[in-house]
PDB file of C-alpha atoms and ligand atoms in Angstrom:
ATOM      1  CA  MET A   1     167.058 100.347 -22.778  1.00  0.00           C
ATOM      2  CA  GLU A   2     164.743 101.863 -25.307  1.00  0.00           C
ATOM      3  CA  GLN A   3     164.700 105.667 -25.461  1.00  0.00           C
ATOM      4  CA  GLY A   4     161.333 107.444 -25.695  1.00  0.00           C
ATOM      5  CA  ARG A   5     159.338 104.785 -23.943  1.00  0.00           C
ATOM      6  CA  ILE A   6     157.756 105.521 -20.414  1.00  0.00           C
ATOM      7  CA  TRP A   7     159.774 103.778 -17.867  1.00  0.00           C
ATOM      8  CA  THR A   8     157.774 102.958 -14.704  1.00  0.00           C
ATOM      9  CA  ILE A   9     159.538 101.642 -11.646  1.00  0.00           C
ATOM     10  CA  GLY A  10     157.874  98.232 -12.321  1.00  0.00           C
ATOM     11  CA  LYS A  11     158.953  98.125 -15.867  1.00  0.00           C
ATOM     12  CA  ILE A  12     162.543  99.186 -15.344  1.00  0.00           C
ATOM     13  CA  LEU A  13     162.977  96.710 -12.475  1.00  0.00           C
ATOM     14  CA  LYS A  14     161.890  93.998 -14.754  1.00  0.00           C
ATOM     15  CA  TRP A  15     164.191  95.092 -17.563  1.00  0.00           C
ATOM     16  CA  SER A  16     167.227  95.528 -15.330  1.00  0.00           C
ATOM     17  CA  GLU A  17     166.765  92.200 -13.628  1.00  0.00           C
ATOM     18  CA  GLN A  18     166.879  90.481 -16.951  1.00  0.00           C
ATOM     19  CA  TYR A  19     169.912  92.681 -18.200  1.00  0.00           C
ATOM     20  CA  PHE A  20     171.805  91.730 -15.027  1.00  0.00           C
ATOM     21  CA  ALA A  21     170.903  88.024 -15.327  1.00  0.00           C
ATOM     22  CA  GLU A  22     172.165  87.929 -18.910  1.00  0.00           C
ATOM     23  CA  ARG A  23     175.408  89.365 -17.624  1.00  0.00           C
ATOM     24  CA  GLY A  24     175.991  86.846 -15.024  1.00  0.00           C
ATOM     25  CA  ILE A  25     175.037  88.764 -11.972  1.00  0.00           C
ATOM     26  CA  ASP A  26     174.186  86.367  -9.082  1.00  0.00           C
ATOM     27  CA  THR A  27     171.290  88.259  -7.560  1.00  0.00           C
ATOM     28  CA  PRO A  28     169.764  90.282 -10.399  1.00  0.00           C
ATOM     29  CA  ARG A  29     166.451  91.284  -8.974  1.00  0.00           C
ATOM     30  CA  LEU A  30     167.830  92.288  -5.587  1.00  0.00           C
ATOM     31  CA  ASP A  31     170.584  94.311  -7.062  1.00  0.00           C
ATOM     32  CA  ALA A  32     168.178  96.110  -9.396  1.00  0.00           C
ATOM     33  CA  GLU A  33     165.932  97.074  -6.456  1.00  0.00           C
ATOM     34  CA  VAL A  34     168.846  98.218  -4.254  1.00  0.00           C
ATOM     35  CA  LEU A  35     170.369 100.362  -7.146  1.00  0.00           C
ATOM     36  CA  LEU A  36     166.994 101.817  -8.094  1.00  0.00           C
ATOM     37  CA  SER A  37     166.041 102.682  -4.412  1.00  0.00           C
ATOM     38  CA  HIS A  38     169.440 104.350  -4.046  1.00  0.00           C
ATOM     39  CA  VAL A  39     168.829 106.525  -7.219  1.00  0.00           C
ATOM     40  CA  LEU A  40     165.226 107.375  -6.064  1.00  0.00           C
ATOM     41  CA  GLY A  41     166.303 107.876  -2.376  1.00  0.00           C
ATOM     42  CA  VAL A  42     163.584 105.609  -1.108  1.00  0.00           C
ATOM     43  CA  LYS A  43     163.493 102.338   0.888  1.00  0.00           C
ATOM     44  CA  ARG A  44     163.356  99.173  -1.222  1.00  0.00           C
ATOM     45  CA  ILE A  45     159.917  98.337   0.015  1.00  0.00           C
ATOM     46  CA  GLN A  46     158.539 101.563  -1.277  1.00  0.00           C
ATOM     47  CA  LEU A  47     159.411 100.554  -4.781  1.00  0.00           C
ATOM     48  CA  TYR A  48     156.595  98.071  -4.559  1.00  0.00           C
ATOM     49  CA  LEU A  49     154.138 100.729  -3.585  1.00  0.00           C
ATOM     50  CA  ARG A  50     155.081 102.770  -6.583  1.00  0.00           C
ATOM     51  CA  PHE A  51     155.246 100.338  -9.318  1.00  0.00           C
ATOM     52  CA  GLU A  52     153.310 102.456 -11.724  1.00  0.00           C
ATOM     53  CA  GLN A  53     155.347 105.647 -11.043  1.00  0.00           C
ATOM     54  CA  PRO A  54     157.310 106.750 -14.133  1.00  0.00           C
ATOM     55  CA  LEU A  55     160.936 107.738 -13.637  1.00  0.00           C
ATOM     56  CA  ASP A  56     161.821 111.360 -14.734  1.00  0.00           C
ATOM     57  CA  PRO A  57     164.624 111.872 -17.168  1.00  0.00           C
ATOM     58  CA  PRO A  58     167.402 112.770 -14.624  1.00  0.00           C
ATOM     59  CA  GLU A  59     166.433 109.685 -12.511  1.00  0.00           C
ATOM     60  CA  LEU A  60     166.513 107.530 -15.646  1.00  0.00           C
ATOM     61  CA  ALA A  61     169.909 108.973 -16.730  1.00  0.00           C
ATOM     62  CA  ALA A  62     171.256 108.261 -13.204  1.00  0.00           C
ATOM     63  CA  TYR A  63     170.002 104.765 -13.104  1.00  0.00           C
ATOM     64  CA  ARG A  64     171.135 103.894 -16.476  1.00  0.00           C
ATOM     65  CA  GLU A  65     174.738 104.956 -15.456  1.00  0.00           C
ATOM     66  CA  ILE A  66     174.873 102.759 -12.415  1.00  0.00           C
ATOM     67  CA  VAL A  67     173.201  99.822 -14.241  1.00  0.00           C
ATOM     68  CA  LYS A  68     176.262 100.018 -16.630  1.00  0.00           C
ATOM     69  CA  ARG A  69     178.676  99.932 -13.607  1.00  0.00           C
ATOM     70  CA  ARG A  70     176.815  96.964 -12.007  1.00  0.00           C
ATOM     71  CA  ALA A  71     176.673  95.102 -15.399  1.00  0.00           C
ATOM     72  CA  ALA A  72     180.483  95.444 -15.419  1.00  0.00           C
ATOM     73  CA  HIS A  73     180.431  93.599 -12.007  1.00  0.00           C
ATOM     74  CA  GLU A  74     181.324  96.547  -9.809  1.00  0.00           C
ATOM     75  CA  PRO A  75     180.150  95.608  -6.317  1.00  0.00           C
ATOM     76  CA  VAL A  76     176.798  97.079  -5.301  1.00  0.00           C
ATOM     77  CA  ALA A  77     178.278  98.389  -2.031  1.00  0.00           C
ATOM     78  CA  TYR A  78     180.893 100.526  -4.014  1.00  0.00           C
ATOM     79  CA  ILE A  79     178.202 101.944  -6.262  1.00  0.00           C
ATOM     80  CA  VAL A  80     175.819 102.877  -3.402  1.00  0.00           C
ATOM     81  CA  GLY A  81     178.646 103.649  -0.939  1.00  0.00           C
ATOM     82  CA  GLU A  82     177.091 101.707   1.849  1.00  0.00           C
ATOM     83  CA  LYS A  83     176.596  98.216   3.240  1.00  0.00           C
ATOM     84  CA  ASP A  84     174.802  96.888   6.187  1.00  0.00           C
ATOM     85  CA  PHE A  85     176.845  94.543   8.625  1.00  0.00           C
ATOM     86  CA  MET A  86     175.323  93.240  11.931  1.00  0.00           C
ATOM     87  CA  MET A  87     172.323  95.387  11.260  1.00  0.00           C
ATOM     88  CA  LEU A  88     174.404  98.579  11.242  1.00  0.00           C
ATOM     89  CA  PRO A  89     175.069 100.798   8.277  1.00  0.00           C
ATOM     90  CA  PHE A  90     178.742 101.265   7.153  1.00  0.00           C
ATOM     91  CA  ARG A  91     180.065 103.681   4.604  1.00  0.00           C
ATOM     92  CA  ILE A  92     181.987 101.729   2.139  1.00  0.00           C
ATOM     93  CA  THR A  93     184.558 102.891  -0.656  1.00  0.00           C
ATOM     94  CA  PRO A  94     186.833 100.944  -2.968  1.00  0.00           C
ATOM     95  CA  ALA A  95     189.588 101.429  -0.376  1.00  0.00           C
ATOM     96  CA  VAL A  96     187.963  98.827   1.816  1.00  0.00           C
ATOM     97  CA  LEU A  97     186.767  95.256   1.526  1.00  0.00           C
ATOM     98  CA  VAL A  98     183.006  94.991   1.458  1.00  0.00           C
ATOM     99  CA  PRO A  99     182.066  93.488   4.798  1.00  0.00           C
ATOM    100  CA  GLN A 100     180.532  90.093   4.266  1.00  0.00           C
ATOM    101  CA  PRO A 101     177.718  88.314   6.008  1.00  0.00           C
ATOM    102  CA  ASP A 102     180.162  85.390   6.828  1.00  0.00           C
ATOM    103  CA  THR A 103     182.127  87.714   8.998  1.00  0.00           C
ATOM    104  CA  GLU A 104     179.187  88.120  11.293  1.00  0.00           C
ATOM    105  CA  THR A 105     180.090  84.544  12.594  1.00  0.00           C
ATOM    106  CA  LEU A 106     183.423  85.956  13.754  1.00  0.00           C
ATOM    107  CA  VAL A 107     181.704  88.912  15.538  1.00  0.00           C
ATOM    108  CA  GLY A 108     179.292  86.466  17.165  1.00  0.00           C
ATOM    109  CA  ALA A 109     182.092  84.266  18.349  1.00  0.00           C
ATOM    110  CA  VAL A 110     183.956  87.071  20.034  1.00  0.00           C
ATOM    111  CA  MET A 111     180.744  88.432  21.679  1.00  0.00           C
ATOM    112  CA  ASP A 112     179.881  85.050  23.088  1.00  0.00           C
ATOM    113  CA  ARG A 113     183.311  84.745  24.633  1.00  0.00           C
ATOM    114  CA  LEU A 114     183.411  88.212  26.174  1.00  0.00           C
ATOM    115  CA  LYS A 115     179.826  88.162  27.424  1.00  0.00           C
ATOM    116  CA  GLY A 116     179.292  88.998  31.036  1.00  0.00           C
ATOM    117  CA  LYS A 117     182.735  90.562  31.328  1.00  0.00           C
ATOM    118  CA  GLU A 118     183.105  94.271  32.110  1.00  0.00           C
ATOM    119  CA  GLY A 119     185.570  96.741  30.725  1.00  0.00           C
ATOM    120  CA  GLU A 120     187.283  94.443  28.345  1.00  0.00           C
ATOM    121  CA  CYS A 121     189.621  95.693  25.597  1.00  0.00           C
ATOM    122  CA  VAL A 122     189.831  94.151  22.155  1.00  0.00           C
ATOM    123  CA  ALA A 123     192.167  94.762  19.203  1.00  0.00           C
ATOM    124  CA  ASP A 124     191.035  94.365  15.530  1.00  0.00           C
ATOM    125  CA  ILE A 125     193.929  93.753  13.117  1.00  0.00           C
ATOM    126  CA  GLY A 126     193.265  94.596   9.579  1.00  0.00           C
ATOM    127  CA  THR A 127     190.143  96.685  10.339  1.00  0.00           C
ATOM    128  CA  GLY A 128     189.214  97.853   6.865  1.00  0.00           C
ATOM    129  CA  SER A 129     185.859  99.662   7.017  1.00  0.00           C
ATOM    130  CA  GLY A 130     185.900  99.135  10.876  1.00  0.00           C
ATOM    131  CA  ALA A 131     183.039  96.654  10.465  1.00  0.00           C
ATOM    132  CA  ILE A 132     184.166  94.043  13.066  1.00  0.00           C
ATOM    133  CA  VAL A 133     185.381  96.403  15.803  1.00  0.00           C
ATOM    134  CA  LEU A 134     182.573  98.917  15.441  1.00  0.00           C
ATOM    135  CA  ALA A 135     179.860  96.179  15.616  1.00  0.00           C
ATOM    136  CA  LEU A 136     181.627  94.737  18.841  1.00  0.00           C
ATOM    137  CA  LEU A 137     181.604  98.274  20.382  1.00  0.00           C
ATOM    138  CA  HIS A 138     177.980  98.958  19.366  1.00  0.00           C
ATOM    139  CA  TYR A 139     176.670  95.658  20.854  1.00  0.00           C
ATOM    140  CA  MET A 140     178.931  95.614  23.954  1.00  0.00           C
ATOM    141  CA  PRO A 141     178.638  99.072  25.567  1.00  0.00           C
ATOM    142  CA  ALA A 142     181.417  98.520  28.218  1.00  0.00           C
ATOM    143  CA  LEU A 143     184.101  97.316  25.568  1.00  0.00           C
ATOM    144  CA  ARG A 144     187.010  99.497  24.446  1.00  0.00           C
ATOM    145  CA  ALA A 145     189.093  98.796  21.361  1.00  0.00           C
ATOM    146  CA  ALA A 146     192.147  99.462  19.282  1.00  0.00           C
ATOM    147  CA  ALA A 147     192.138  98.798  15.606  1.00  0.00           C
ATOM    148  CA  VAL A 148     195.043  98.593  13.087  1.00  0.00           C
ATOM    149  CA  ASP A 149     195.263  98.745   9.248  1.00  0.00           C
ATOM    150  CA  VAL A 150     198.250  99.149   6.969  1.00  0.00           C
ATOM    151  CA  SER A 151     196.128 101.248   4.581  1.00  0.00           C
ATOM    152  CA  ALA A 152     195.602 104.927   5.444  1.00  0.00           C
ATOM    153  CA  ASN A 153     192.732 105.139   3.039  1.00  0.00           C
ATOM    154  CA  ALA A 154     190.959 102.263   4.774  1.00  0.00           C
ATOM    155  CA  LEU A 155     191.478 103.999   8.144  1.00  0.00           C
ATOM    156  CA  GLU A 156     189.761 107.136   6.948  1.00  0.00           C
ATOM    157  CA  VAL A 157     186.678 105.090   6.196  1.00  0.00           C
ATOM    158  CA  ALA A 158     186.863 103.313   9.490  1.00  0.00           C
ATOM    159  CA  GLU A 159     187.181 106.599  11.288  1.00  0.00           C
ATOM    160  CA  ASP A 160     184.225 108.032   9.477  1.00  0.00           C
ATOM    161  CA  ASN A 161     182.184 104.961  10.367  1.00  0.00           C
ATOM    162  CA  ALA A 162     183.102 105.250  14.087  1.00  0.00           C
ATOM    163  CA  ALA A 163     181.932 108.884  14.119  1.00  0.00           C
ATOM    164  CA  ALA A 164     178.703 107.969  12.262  1.00  0.00           C
ATOM    165  CA  LEU A 165     177.996 105.189  14.846  1.00  0.00           C
ATOM    166  CA  GLY A 166     178.996 107.522  17.810  1.00  0.00           C
ATOM    167  CA  LEU A 167     181.797 105.189  18.835  1.00  0.00           C
ATOM    168  CA  THR A 168     184.793 107.396  18.452  1.00  0.00           C
ATOM    169  CA  ASP A 169     185.560 107.794  22.160  1.00  0.00           C
ATOM    170  CA  ARG A 170     185.902 103.999  22.703  1.00  0.00           C
ATOM    171  CA  VAL A 171     188.313 103.164  19.766  1.00  0.00           C
ATOM    172  CA  VAL A 172     191.730 104.229  18.853  1.00  0.00           C
ATOM    173  CA  PHE A 173     192.873 103.627  15.216  1.00  0.00           C
ATOM    174  CA  TYR A 174     196.528 102.968  14.289  1.00  0.00           C
ATOM    175  CA  GLU A 175     198.255 102.878  10.960  1.00  0.00           C
ATOM    176  CA  GLY A 176     200.798 100.049  10.714  1.00  0.00           C
ATOM    177  CA  ASP A 177     201.719  96.496  10.088  1.00  0.00           C
ATOM    178  CA  LEU A 178     199.737  93.867  11.932  1.00  0.00           C
ATOM    179  CA  GLY A 179     200.115  94.146  15.758  1.00  0.00           C
ATOM    180  CA  ALA A 180     203.283  96.391  15.561  1.00  0.00           C
ATOM    181  CA  PRO A 181     201.607  99.672  16.529  1.00  0.00           C
ATOM    182  CA  LEU A 182     200.025  97.904  19.615  1.00  0.00           C
ATOM    183  CA  TRP A 183     203.278  96.734  21.279  1.00  0.00           C
ATOM    184  CA  ARG A 184     202.740  98.917  24.421  1.00  0.00           C
ATOM    185  CA  GLU A 185     199.248  97.380  25.161  1.00  0.00           C
ATOM    186  CA  THR A 186     197.705  94.065  26.094  1.00  0.00           C
ATOM    187  CA  PHE A 187     194.174  92.938  25.154  1.00  0.00           C
ATOM    188  CA  ASP A 188     191.521  90.463  26.404  1.00  0.00           C
ATOM    189  CA  ALA A 189     190.881  89.425  22.830  1.00  0.00           C
ATOM    190  CA  VAL A 190     192.467  90.032  19.449  1.00  0.00           C
ATOM    191  CA  VAL A 191     190.365  89.607  16.353  1.00  0.00           C
ATOM    192  CA  SER A 192     191.229  89.525  12.667  1.00  0.00           C
ATOM    193  CA  ASN A 193     189.771  88.814   9.328  1.00  0.00           C
ATOM    194  CA  PRO A 194     193.124  88.905   7.398  1.00  0.00           C
ATOM    195  CA  PRO A 195     193.619  88.539   3.732  1.00  0.00           C
ATOM    196  CA  TYR A 196     193.379  84.866   2.949  1.00  0.00           C
ATOM    197  CA  ILE A 197     193.059  84.117  -0.695  1.00  0.00           C
ATOM    198  CA  ALA A 198     195.807  82.032  -2.284  1.00  0.00           C
ATOM    199  CA  LYS A 199     197.820  83.357  -5.238  1.00  0.00           C
ATOM    200  CA  GLY A 200     196.620  80.440  -7.403  1.00  0.00           C
ATOM    201  CA  GLU A 201     192.890  81.313  -6.883  1.00  0.00           C
ATOM    202  CA  PHE A 202     193.126  84.775  -8.270  1.00  0.00           C
ATOM    203  CA  GLY A 203     192.477  83.590 -11.818  1.00  0.00           C
ATOM    204  CA  SER A 204     189.089  82.105 -10.916  1.00  0.00           C
ATOM    205  CA  LEU A 205     187.849  84.806  -8.552  1.00  0.00           C
ATOM    206  CA  PRO A 206     184.559  86.687  -9.257  1.00  0.00           C
ATOM    207  CA  LEU A 207     185.039  90.217 -10.752  1.00  0.00           C
ATOM    208  CA  GLU A 208     183.341  91.625  -7.666  1.00  0.00           C
ATOM    209  CA  VAL A 209     186.147  90.199  -5.499  1.00  0.00           C
ATOM    210  CA  LEU A 210     188.780  91.409  -7.915  1.00  0.00           C
ATOM    211  CA  ALA A 211     187.386  94.911  -7.565  1.00  0.00           C
ATOM    212  CA  GLU A 212     188.361  94.888  -3.893  1.00  0.00           C
ATOM    213  CA  PRO A 213     191.794  96.194  -2.800  1.00  0.00           C
ATOM    214  CA  ARG A 214     194.443  93.447  -3.493  1.00  0.00           C
ATOM    215  CA  ILE A 215     195.988  94.205  -0.182  1.00  0.00           C
ATOM    216  CA  ALA A 216     192.697  93.226   1.568  1.00  0.00           C
ATOM    217  CA  ILE A 217     192.440  89.754  -0.078  1.00  0.00           C
ATOM    218  CA  ASP A 218     195.908  88.547  -0.962  1.00  0.00           C
ATOM    219  CA  GLY A 219     197.027  85.893   1.568  1.00  0.00           C
ATOM    220  CA  GLY A 220     200.335  84.845  -0.322  1.00  0.00           C
ATOM    221  CA  ALA A 221     201.339  81.707  -2.103  1.00  0.00           C
ATOM    222  CA  ASP A 222     198.944  79.349   0.036  1.00  0.00           C
ATOM    223  CA  GLY A 223     196.767  81.989   1.483  1.00  0.00           C
ATOM    224  CA  LEU A 224     198.135  81.476   4.955  1.00  0.00           C
ATOM    225  CA  ASP A 225     200.771  84.178   5.216  1.00  0.00           C
ATOM    226  CA  PHE A 226     198.820  86.322   7.672  1.00  0.00           C
ATOM    227  CA  TYR A 227     197.845  83.337   9.983  1.00  0.00           C
ATOM    228  CA  ARG A 228     201.615  82.323  10.035  1.00  0.00           C
ATOM    229  CA  ARG A 229     202.387  85.754  11.350  1.00  0.00           C
ATOM    230  CA  LEU A 230     199.418  86.314  13.676  1.00  0.00           C
ATOM    231  CA  VAL A 231     200.024  82.987  15.617  1.00  0.00           C
ATOM    232  CA  LYS A 232     203.553  84.285  16.482  1.00  0.00           C
ATOM    233  CA  GLU A 233     203.010  88.023  16.696  1.00  0.00           C
ATOM    234  CA  VAL A 234     199.769  88.182  18.808  1.00  0.00           C
ATOM    235  CA  PRO A 235     200.942  86.349  21.940  1.00  0.00           C
ATOM    236  CA  PRO A 236     202.869  89.390  23.413  1.00  0.00           C
ATOM    237  CA  ILE A 237     199.880  91.693  23.105  1.00  0.00           C
ATOM    238  CA  LEU A 238     197.418  89.297  24.738  1.00  0.00           C
ATOM    239  CA  LYS A 239     196.550  89.274  28.485  1.00  0.00           C
ATOM    240  CA  PRO A 240     196.748  85.954  30.356  1.00  0.00           C
ATOM    241  CA  GLY A 241     193.511  84.038  29.678  1.00  0.00           C
ATOM    242  CA  GLY A 242     192.838  86.075  26.480  1.00  0.00           C
ATOM    243  CA  PHE A 243     192.116  84.680  23.056  1.00  0.00           C
ATOM    244  CA  LEU A 244     192.848  85.209  19.412  1.00  0.00           C
ATOM    245  CA  ALA A 245     189.882  84.692  17.003  1.00  0.00           C
ATOM    246  CA  VAL A 246     190.455  84.711  13.234  1.00  0.00           C
ATOM    247  CA  GLU A 247     188.193  84.240  10.309  1.00  0.00           C
ATOM    248  CA  ILE A 248     189.404  81.574   7.799  1.00  0.00           C
ATOM    249  CA  GLY A 249     188.713  80.758   4.236  1.00  0.00           C
ATOM    250  CA  LEU A 250     187.087  77.598   2.883  1.00  0.00           C
ATOM    251  CA  GLY A 251     189.032  74.538   4.054  1.00  0.00           C
ATOM    252  CA  GLN A 252     191.768  76.378   5.872  1.00  0.00           C
ATOM    253  CA  GLY A 253     190.862  75.145   9.307  1.00  0.00           C
ATOM    254  CA  PRO A 254     193.280  72.225   9.732  1.00  0.00           C
ATOM    255  CA  ALA A 255     196.164  74.265   8.379  1.00  0.00           C
ATOM    256  CA  VAL A 256     195.442  77.178  10.684  1.00  0.00           C
ATOM    257  CA  GLN A 257     194.998  74.905  13.574  1.00  0.00           C
ATOM    258  CA  SER A 258     198.395  73.229  13.042  1.00  0.00           C
ATOM    259  CA  LEU A 259     200.109  76.640  12.662  1.00  0.00           C
ATOM    260  CA  ALA A 260     198.539  77.627  16.076  1.00  0.00           C
ATOM    261  CA  ARG A 261     199.859  74.404  17.680  1.00  0.00           C
ATOM    262  CA  GLU A 262     203.272  74.762  16.267  1.00  0.00           C
ATOM    263  CA  ALA A 263     203.510  78.266  17.602  1.00  0.00           C
ATOM    264  CA  GLY A 264     202.629  77.046  21.066  1.00  0.00           C
ATOM    265  CA  TRP A 265     198.973  77.825  21.471  1.00  0.00           C
ATOM    266  CA  GLU A 266     197.340  75.351  23.885  1.00  0.00           C
ATOM    267  CA  SER A 267     193.845  75.051  22.535  1.00  0.00           C
ATOM    268  CA  THR A 268     191.954  75.824  19.325  1.00  0.00           C
ATOM    269  CA  GLU A 269     188.268  75.844  18.759  1.00  0.00           C
ATOM    270  CA  THR A 270     186.472  75.783  15.443  1.00  0.00           C
ATOM    271  CA  VAL A 271     183.220  77.847  14.947  1.00  0.00           C
ATOM    272  CA  LYS A 272     181.006  77.042  12.006  1.00  0.00           C
ATOM    273  CA  ASP A 273     178.750  79.573  10.150  1.00  0.00           C
ATOM    274  CA  LEU A 274     174.997  79.017   9.547  1.00  0.00           C
ATOM    275  CA  SER A 275     175.614  76.754   6.565  1.00  0.00           C
ATOM    276  CA  GLY A 276     177.874  74.588   8.612  1.00  0.00           C
ATOM    277  CA  ILE A 277     181.126  75.691   7.119  1.00  0.00           C
ATOM    278  CA  GLU A 278     184.158  76.231   9.376  1.00  0.00           C
ATOM    279  CA  ARG A 279     184.680  80.032   9.530  1.00  0.00           C
ATOM    280  CA  VAL A 280     186.478  80.905  12.603  1.00  0.00           C
ATOM    281  CA  ILE A 281     189.352  79.604  14.793  1.00  0.00           C
ATOM    282  CA  VAL A 282     189.581  80.736  18.368  1.00  0.00           C
ATOM    283  CA  MET A 283     192.973  80.119  20.106  1.00  0.00           C
ATOM    284  CA  ARG A 284     194.056  80.344  23.718  1.00  0.00           C
ATOM    285  CA  ARG A 285     197.370  79.916  25.366  1.00  0.00           C
ATOM    286  CA  GLU A 286     196.100  79.712  29.057  1.00  0.00           C
TER     287      GLU A 286
HETATM  288  N1  SAH B 301     188.081  93.683   9.015  1.00  0.00           N
HETATM  289  C1  SAH B 301     187.441  94.021   7.647  1.00  0.00           C
HETATM  290  C2  SAH B 301     188.386  94.142   6.579  1.00  0.00           C
HETATM  291  C3  SAH B 301     189.138  92.786   6.337  1.00  0.00           C
HETATM  292  S1  SAH B 301     190.171  92.830   4.817  1.00  0.00           S
HETATM  293  C4  SAH B 301     186.289  93.112   7.447  1.00  0.00           C
HETATM  294  O1  SAH B 301     186.250  92.053   8.047  1.00  0.00           O
HETATM  295  O2  SAH B 301     185.418  93.352   6.593  1.00  0.00           O
HETATM  296  C5  SAH B 301     191.771  92.736   5.412  1.00  0.00           C
HETATM  297  C6  SAH B 301     192.356  94.156   5.901  1.00  0.00           C
HETATM  298  O3  SAH B 301     193.710  93.927   6.280  1.00  0.00           O
HETATM  299  C7  SAH B 301     192.475  95.176   4.834  1.00  0.00           C
HETATM  300  O4  SAH B 301     191.770  96.397   5.231  1.00  0.00           O
HETATM  301  C8  SAH B 301     193.938  95.398   4.591  1.00  0.00           C
HETATM  302  O5  SAH B 301     194.224  96.797   4.319  1.00  0.00           O
HETATM  303  C9  SAH B 301     194.422  95.070   5.966  1.00  0.00           C
HETATM  304  N2  SAH B 301     195.907  94.699   5.914  1.00  0.00           N
HETATM  305  C10 SAH B 301     196.484  94.024   4.880  1.00  0.00           C
HETATM  306  N3  SAH B 301     197.751  93.846   5.271  1.00  0.00           N
HETATM  307  C11 SAH B 301     197.935  94.337   6.580  1.00  0.00           C
HETATM  308  C12 SAH B 301     199.040  94.478   7.398  1.00  0.00           C
HETATM  309  N4  SAH B 301     200.304  93.981   7.034  1.00  0.00           N
HETATM  310  N5  SAH B 301     198.861  95.092   8.582  1.00  0.00           N
HETATM  311  C13 SAH B 301     197.684  95.537   8.894  1.00  0.00           C
HETATM  312  N6  SAH B 301     196.585  95.467   8.057  1.00  0.00           N
HETATM  313  C14 SAH B 301     196.842  94.900   6.876  1.00  0.00           C
END
């Protein structure tokens, strides 16, 4: 970035788009817009109405700083401290996984299956930012929930998000290992987006994913460690007729289904995402 030149919004967007593209950022224009609107404290659309407006020196300095971070492949959500999920704003820190659009398929699958029922109770295992459980509570006003994470730092973020969304009264957060803190209760649905990346894949992951907490993505030697445990540990906390819904990684469907059958689940259903990829397995014991 040349010093001394007048940088208007239009010019700096163009420059940073190209800079990001050269550094292998997948969505260079979008990221430039999101980061610049964050620095200027305006909505993205407003950038387009102010193309000719010059940045003042403090704005320029702040933007330069975060462009550097993004060019080093730090996730946008960690830089701006926020990410939308299910059209709701979530506060995000490097202690939590960045909520992914793919996970909206899991939330949709759970909502479809709970629809029309009253006073249901769900558990979210490995809640991270709270994205799944808080979206469910927001869109289903009669629902109550418990959420577990092994990471105290993640739970702090989830609790902040619950407060910001006005949902604190309907969710209890527990620190602990999978379903262990919930042993006294039973639920109509248990939902989980567990860590599911296999050891061997770590070498080829995008830097953005490697910036996420290892504990949020590491699924063990074959990526299936958490499914192996969930299919065995969830039944005691499930009400009769209840279900377990899990997000799965690419191609893990058949393996997770056979783990479920081996553990005595009577039926499994696969739910695909908008691009036709198997994303969710729903299991029932009857
Ligand atoms: N539900 C969030 C986060 C998923 S990442 C989302 O979909 O965006 C997986 C989460 O599981 C992380 O927050 C991680 O801290 C948590 N986790 C990992 N091992 C765990 C364990 N043994 N018990 C409970 N939570 C665990």
